[in-house]
JSON list of C-alpha atoms in Angstrom, two decimals:
[
{"chain": "A", "resi": 1, "resn": "UNK", "atom": "CA", "xyz": [-47.67, -34.30, 4.00]},
{"chain": "A", "resi": 2, "resn": "UNK", "atom": "CA", "xyz": [-51.36, -33.36, 4.32]},
{"chain": "A", "resi": 3, "resn": "UNK", "atom": "CA", "xyz": [-51.66, -32.47, 0.63]},
{"chain": "A", "resi": 4, "resn": "UNK", "atom": "CA", "xyz": [-50.14, -35.81, -0.31]},
{"chain": "A", "resi": 5, "resn": "UNK", "atom": "CA", "xyz": [-52.42, -37.65, 2.13]},
{"chain": "A", "resi": 6, "resn": "UNK", "atom": "CA", "xyz": [-55.53, -35.98, 0.68]},
{"chain": "A", "resi": 7, "resn": "UNK", "atom": "CA", "xyz": [-54.40, -36.72, -2.87]},
{"chain": "A", "resi": 8, "resn": "UNK", "atom": "CA", "xyz": [-53.65, -40.36, -2.03]},
{"chain": "A", "resi": 9, "resn": "UNK", "atom": "CA", "xyz": [-57.05, -40.81, -0.39]},
{"chain": "A", "resi": 10, "resn": "UNK", "atom": "CA", "xyz": [-58.78, -39.37, -3.47]},
{"chain": "A", "resi": 11, "resn": "UNK", "atom": "CA", "xyz": [-56.78, -41.65, -5.78]},
{"chain": "A", "resi": 12, "resn": "UNK", "atom": "CA", "xyz": [-57.70, -44.67, -3.63]},
{"chain": "A", "resi": 13, "resn": "UNK", "atom": "CA", "xyz": [-61.39, -44.02, -4.21]},
{"chain": "A", "resi": 14, "resn": "UNK", "atom": "CA", "xyz": [-60.97, -43.61, -7.94]},
{"chain": "A", "resi": 15, "resn": "UNK", "atom": "CA", "xyz": [-60.22, -39.97, -8.67]},
{"chain": "A", "resi": 16, "resn": "UNK", "atom": "CA", "xyz": [-58.08, -39.52, -11.76]},
{"chain": "A", "resi": 17, "resn": "UNK", "atom": "CA", "xyz": [-54.84, -37.63, -11.00]},
{"chain": "A", "resi": 18, "resn": "UNK", "atom": "CA", "xyz": [-54.85, -35.91, -14.38]},
{"chain": "A", "resi": 19, "resn": "UNK", "atom": "CA", "xyz": [-58.29, -34.34, -13.94]},
{"chain": "A", "resi": 20, "resn": "UNK", "atom": "CA", "xyz": [-57.89, -30.71, -12.94]},
{"chain": "A", "resi": 21, "resn": "UNK", "atom": "CA", "xyz": [-60.96, -31.14, -10.73]},
{"chain": "A", "resi": 22, "resn": "UNK", "atom": "CA", "xyz": [-59.06, -33.67, -8.64]},
{"chain": "A", "resi": 23, "resn": "UNK", "atom": "CA", "xyz": [-56.35, -31.09, -8.01]},
{"chain": "A", "resi": 24, "resn": "UNK", "atom": "CA", "xyz": [-58.93, -28.43, -7.17]},
{"chain": "A", "resi": 25, "resn": "UNK", "atom": "CA", "xyz": [-60.60, -30.80, -4.70]},
{"chain": "A", "resi": 26, "resn": "UNK", "atom": "CA", "xyz": [-57.25, -31.56, -3.04]},
{"chain": "A", "resi": 27, "resn": "UNK", "atom": "CA", "xyz": [-56.66, -27.83, -2.64]},
{"chain": "A", "resi": 28, "resn": "UNK", "atom": "CA", "xyz": [-60.19, -27.24, -1.37]},
{"chain": "A", "resi": 29, "resn": "UNK", "atom": "CA", "xyz": [-59.99, -29.97, 1.26]},
{"chain": "A", "resi": 30, "resn": "UNK", "atom": "CA", "xyz": [-56.59, -28.64, 2.32]},
{"chain": "A", "resi": 31, "resn": "UNK", "atom": "CA", "xyz": [-58.04, -25.12, 2.73]},
{"chain": "A", "resi": 32, "resn": "UNK", "atom": "CA", "xyz": [-60.82, -26.48, 4.92]},
{"chain": "A", "resi": 33, "resn": "UNK", "atom": "CA", "xyz": [-58.44, -28.64, 6.94]},
{"chain": "A", "resi": 34, "resn": "UNK", "atom": "CA", "xyz": [-56.07, -25.75, 7.63]},
{"chain": "A", "resi": 35, "resn": "UNK", "atom": "CA", "xyz": [-58.94, -23.44, 8.56]},
{"chain": "A", "resi": 36, "resn": "UNK", "atom": "CA", "xyz": [-60.31, -26.17, 10.85]},
{"chain": "A", "resi": 37, "resn": "UNK", "atom": "CA", "xyz": [-63.72, -25.67, 9.25]},
{"chain": "A", "resi": 38, "resn": "UNK", "atom": "CA", "xyz": [-66.27, -28.02, 10.77]},
{"chain": "A", "resi": 39, "resn": "UNK", "atom": "CA", "xyz": [-68.40, -30.20, 8.54]},
{"chain": "A", "resi": 40, "resn": "UNK", "atom": "CA", "xyz": [-71.57, -28.75, 10.05]},
{"chain": "A", "resi": 41, "resn": "UNK", "atom": "CA", "xyz": [-72.64, -25.83, 7.90]},
{"chain": "A", "resi": 42, "resn": "UNK", "atom": "CA", "xyz": [-70.10, -26.61, 5.20]},
{"chain": "A", "resi": 43, "resn": "UNK", "atom": "CA", "xyz": [-70.91, -24.64, 2.07]},
{"chain": "A", "resi": 44, "resn": "UNK", "atom": "CA", "xyz": [-68.70, -25.66, -0.86]},
{"chain": "A", "resi": 45, "resn": "UNK", "atom": "CA", "xyz": [-69.74, -22.63, -2.91]},
{"chain": "A", "resi": 46, "resn": "UNK", "atom": "CA", "xyz": [-68.50, -20.23, -0.27]},
{"chain": "A", "resi": 47, "resn": "UNK", "atom": "CA", "xyz": [-65.86, -22.29, 1.52]},
{"chain": "A", "resi": 48, "resn": "UNK", "atom": "CA", "xyz": [-64.05, -23.83, -1.46]},
{"chain": "A", "resi": 49, "resn": "UNK", "atom": "CA", "xyz": [-65.16, -22.63, -4.90]},
{"chain": "A", "resi": 50, "resn": "UNK", "atom": "CA", "xyz": [-64.79, -18.91, -4.21]},
{"chain": "A", "resi": 51, "resn": "UNK", "atom": "CA", "xyz": [-61.38, -19.38, -2.58]},
{"chain": "A", "resi": 52, "resn": "UNK", "atom": "CA", "xyz": [-60.11, -21.49, -5.45]},
{"chain": "A", "resi": 53, "resn": "UNK", "atom": "CA", "xyz": [-61.54, -19.13, -8.06]},
{"chain": "A", "resi": 54, "resn": "UNK", "atom": "CA", "xyz": [-59.43, -16.33, -6.58]},
{"chain": "A", "resi": 55, "resn": "UNK", "atom": "CA", "xyz": [-56.32, -18.50, -6.37]},
{"chain": "A", "resi": 56, "resn": "UNK", "atom": "CA", "xyz": [-56.57, -19.86, -9.93]},
{"chain": "A", "resi": 57, "resn": "UNK", "atom": "CA", "xyz": [-58.23, -16.85, -11.57]},
{"chain": "A", "resi": 58, "resn": "UNK", "atom": "CA", "xyz": [-61.15, -18.99, -12.78]},
{"chain": "A", "resi": 59, "resn": "UNK", "atom": "CA", "xyz": [-64.84, -18.55, -12.18]},
{"chain": "A", "resi": 60, "resn": "UNK", "atom": "CA", "xyz": [-66.37, -20.35, -9.20]},
{"chain": "A", "resi": 61, "resn": "UNK", "atom": "CA", "xyz": [-68.65, -22.16, -11.66]},
{"chain": "A", "resi": 62, "resn": "UNK", "atom": "CA", "xyz": [-65.64, -23.42, -13.64]},
{"chain": "A", "resi": 63, "resn": "UNK", "atom": "CA", "xyz": [-64.03, -24.71, -10.43]},
{"chain": "A", "resi": 64, "resn": "UNK", "atom": "CA", "xyz": [-67.30, -26.36, -9.39]},
{"chain": "A", "resi": 65, "resn": "UNK", "atom": "CA", "xyz": [-67.77, -27.97, -12.82]},
{"chain": "A", "resi": 66, "resn": "UNK", "atom": "CA", "xyz": [-64.22, -29.36, -12.81]},
{"chain": "A", "resi": 67, "resn": "UNK", "atom": "CA", "xyz": [-64.62, -30.85, -9.33]},
{"chain": "A", "resi": 68, "resn": "UNK", "atom": "CA", "xyz": [-68.03, -32.28, -10.26]},
{"chain": "A", "resi": 69, "resn": "UNK", "atom": "CA", "xyz": [-66.59, -33.85, -13.44]},
{"chain": "A", "resi": 70, "resn": "UNK", "atom": "CA", "xyz": [-63.73, -35.48, -11.51]},
{"chain": "A", "resi": 71, "resn": "UNK", "atom": "CA", "xyz": [-66.17, -36.74, -8.88]},
{"chain": "A", "resi": 72, "resn": "UNK", "atom": "CA", "xyz": [-68.62, -38.12, -11.44]},
{"chain": "A", "resi": 73, "resn": "UNK", "atom": "CA", "xyz": [-65.74, -39.94, -13.14]},
{"chain": "A", "resi": 74, "resn": "UNK", "atom": "CA", "xyz": [-64.65, -41.51, -9.83]},
{"chain": "A", "resi": 75, "resn": "UNK", "atom": "CA", "xyz": [-68.24, -42.48, -9.04]},
{"chain": "A", "resi": 76, "resn": "UNK", "atom": "CA", "xyz": [-68.99, -44.04, -12.41]},
{"chain": "A", "resi": 77, "resn": "UNK", "atom": "CA", "xyz": [-65.73, -45.73, -13.31]},
{"chain": "A", "resi": 78, "resn": "UNK", "atom": "CA", "xyz": [-64.22, -46.84, -10.03]},
{"chain": "A", "resi": 79, "resn": "UNK", "atom": "CA", "xyz": [-65.02, -49.78, -7.81]},
{"chain": "A", "resi": 80, "resn": "UNK", "atom": "CA", "xyz": [-61.94, -49.85, -5.59]},
{"chain": "A", "resi": 81, "resn": "UNK", "atom": "CA", "xyz": [-62.05, -51.62, -2.25]},
{"chain": "A", "resi": 82, "resn": "UNK", "atom": "CA", "xyz": [-61.38, -48.32, -0.47]},
{"chain": "A", "resi": 83, "resn": "UNK", "atom": "CA", "xyz": [-64.29, -46.63, -2.23]},
{"chain": "A", "resi": 84, "resn": "UNK", "atom": "CA", "xyz": [-66.64, -49.44, -1.31]},
{"chain": "A", "resi": 85, "resn": "UNK", "atom": "CA", "xyz": [-65.47, -49.44, 2.32]},
{"chain": "A", "resi": 86, "resn": "UNK", "atom": "CA", "xyz": [-65.69, -45.66, 2.74]},
{"chain": "A", "resi": 87, "resn": "UNK", "atom": "CA", "xyz": [-68.86, -44.91, 0.83]},
{"chain": "A", "resi": 88, "resn": "UNK", "atom": "CA", "xyz": [-70.72, -48.23, 0.66]},
{"chain": "A", "resi": 89, "resn": "UNK", "atom": "CA", "xyz": [-73.56, -47.58, -1.77]},
{"chain": "A", "resi": 90, "resn": "UNK", "atom": "CA", "xyz": [-73.66, -43.78, -1.46]},
{"chain": "A", "resi": 91, "resn": "UNK", "atom": "CA", "xyz": [-73.30, -41.74, -4.60]},
{"chain": "A", "resi": 92, "resn": "UNK", "atom": "CA", "xyz": [-70.12, -39.73, -4.54]},
{"chain": "A", "resi": 93, "resn": "UNK", "atom": "CA", "xyz": [-70.63, -35.99, -4.44]},
{"chain": "A", "resi": 94, "resn": "UNK", "atom": "CA", "xyz": [-67.97, -33.36, -3.78]},
{"chain": "A", "resi": 95, "resn": "UNK", "atom": "CA", "xyz": [-69.59, -32.52, -0.43]},
{"chain": "A", "resi": 96, "resn": "UNK", "atom": "CA", "xyz": [-69.81, -36.15, 0.73]},
{"chain": "A", "resi": 97, "resn": "UNK", "atom": "CA", "xyz": [-66.19, -36.82, -0.27]},
{"chain": "A", "resi": 98, "resn": "UNK", "atom": "CA", "xyz": [-65.02, -33.61, 1.42]},
{"chain": "A", "resi": 99, "resn": "UNK", "atom": "CA", "xyz": [-66.84, -34.33, 4.67]},
{"chain": "A", "resi": 100, "resn": "UNK", "atom": "CA", "xyz": [-65.65, -37.94, 4.87]},
{"chain": "A", "resi": 101, "resn": "UNK", "atom": "CA", "xyz": [-62.04, -37.05, 4.10]},
{"chain": "A", "resi": 102, "resn": "UNK", "atom": "CA", "xyz": [-62.03, -34.14, 6.56]},
{"chain": "A", "resi": 103, "resn": "UNK", "atom": "CA", "xyz": [-63.41, -36.44, 9.21]},
{"chain": "A", "resi": 104, "resn": "UNK", "atom": "CA", "xyz": [-60.73, -39.01, 8.42]},
{"chain": "A", "resi": 105, "resn": "UNK", "atom": "CA", "xyz": [-57.96, -36.39, 8.49]},
{"chain": "A", "resi": 106, "resn": "UNK", "atom": "CA", "xyz": [-59.20, -34.89, 11.75]},
{"chain": "A", "resi": 107, "resn": "UNK", "atom": "CA", "xyz": [-59.31, -38.30, 13.41]},
{"chain": "A", "resi": 108, "resn": "UNK", "atom": "CA", "xyz": [-55.66, -38.99, 12.59]},
{"chain": "A", "resi": 109, "resn": "UNK", "atom": "CA", "xyz": [-52.62, -37.30, 14.05]},
{"chain": "A", "resi": 110, "resn": "UNK", "atom": "CA", "xyz": [-50.72, -35.62, 11.26]},
{"chain": "A", "resi": 111, "resn": "UNK", "atom": "CA", "xyz": [-47.71, -33.49, 12.22]},
{"chain": "A", "resi": 112, "resn": "UNK", "atom": "CA", "xyz": [-47.24, -31.22, 9.19]},
{"chain": "A", "resi": 113, "resn": "UNK", "atom": "CA", "xyz": [-49.36, -29.33, 6.68]},
{"chain": "A", "resi": 114, "resn": "UNK", "atom": "CA", "xyz": [-46.51, -28.29, 4.40]},
{"chain": "A", "resi": 115, "resn": "UNK", "atom": "CA", "xyz": [-46.54, -31.15, 1.92]}
]
């Protein structure tokens, strides 16, 4: 359920579901959510990219580049109502998206992490 919720939130703000970076970002946010990592001191290099590089047997730089590409696409080519409401005029970055979605997830009551 959490994985689906994260994915749906990313799609609402314009992430393309076929970009591998979108899938990496879903996984990264899920890792942080499960670990209950706080937004303060969040380091994507250490907290997401290294974990995903081990899981997918890719370099951390390749993971970072894929997430950045998916984020740039969402920022440049999407003007959804949800994106405008959540981010106003801020430029989307992986860190900004991660922090805002973690905050949103942590403020909601979600019973299961297995989906």
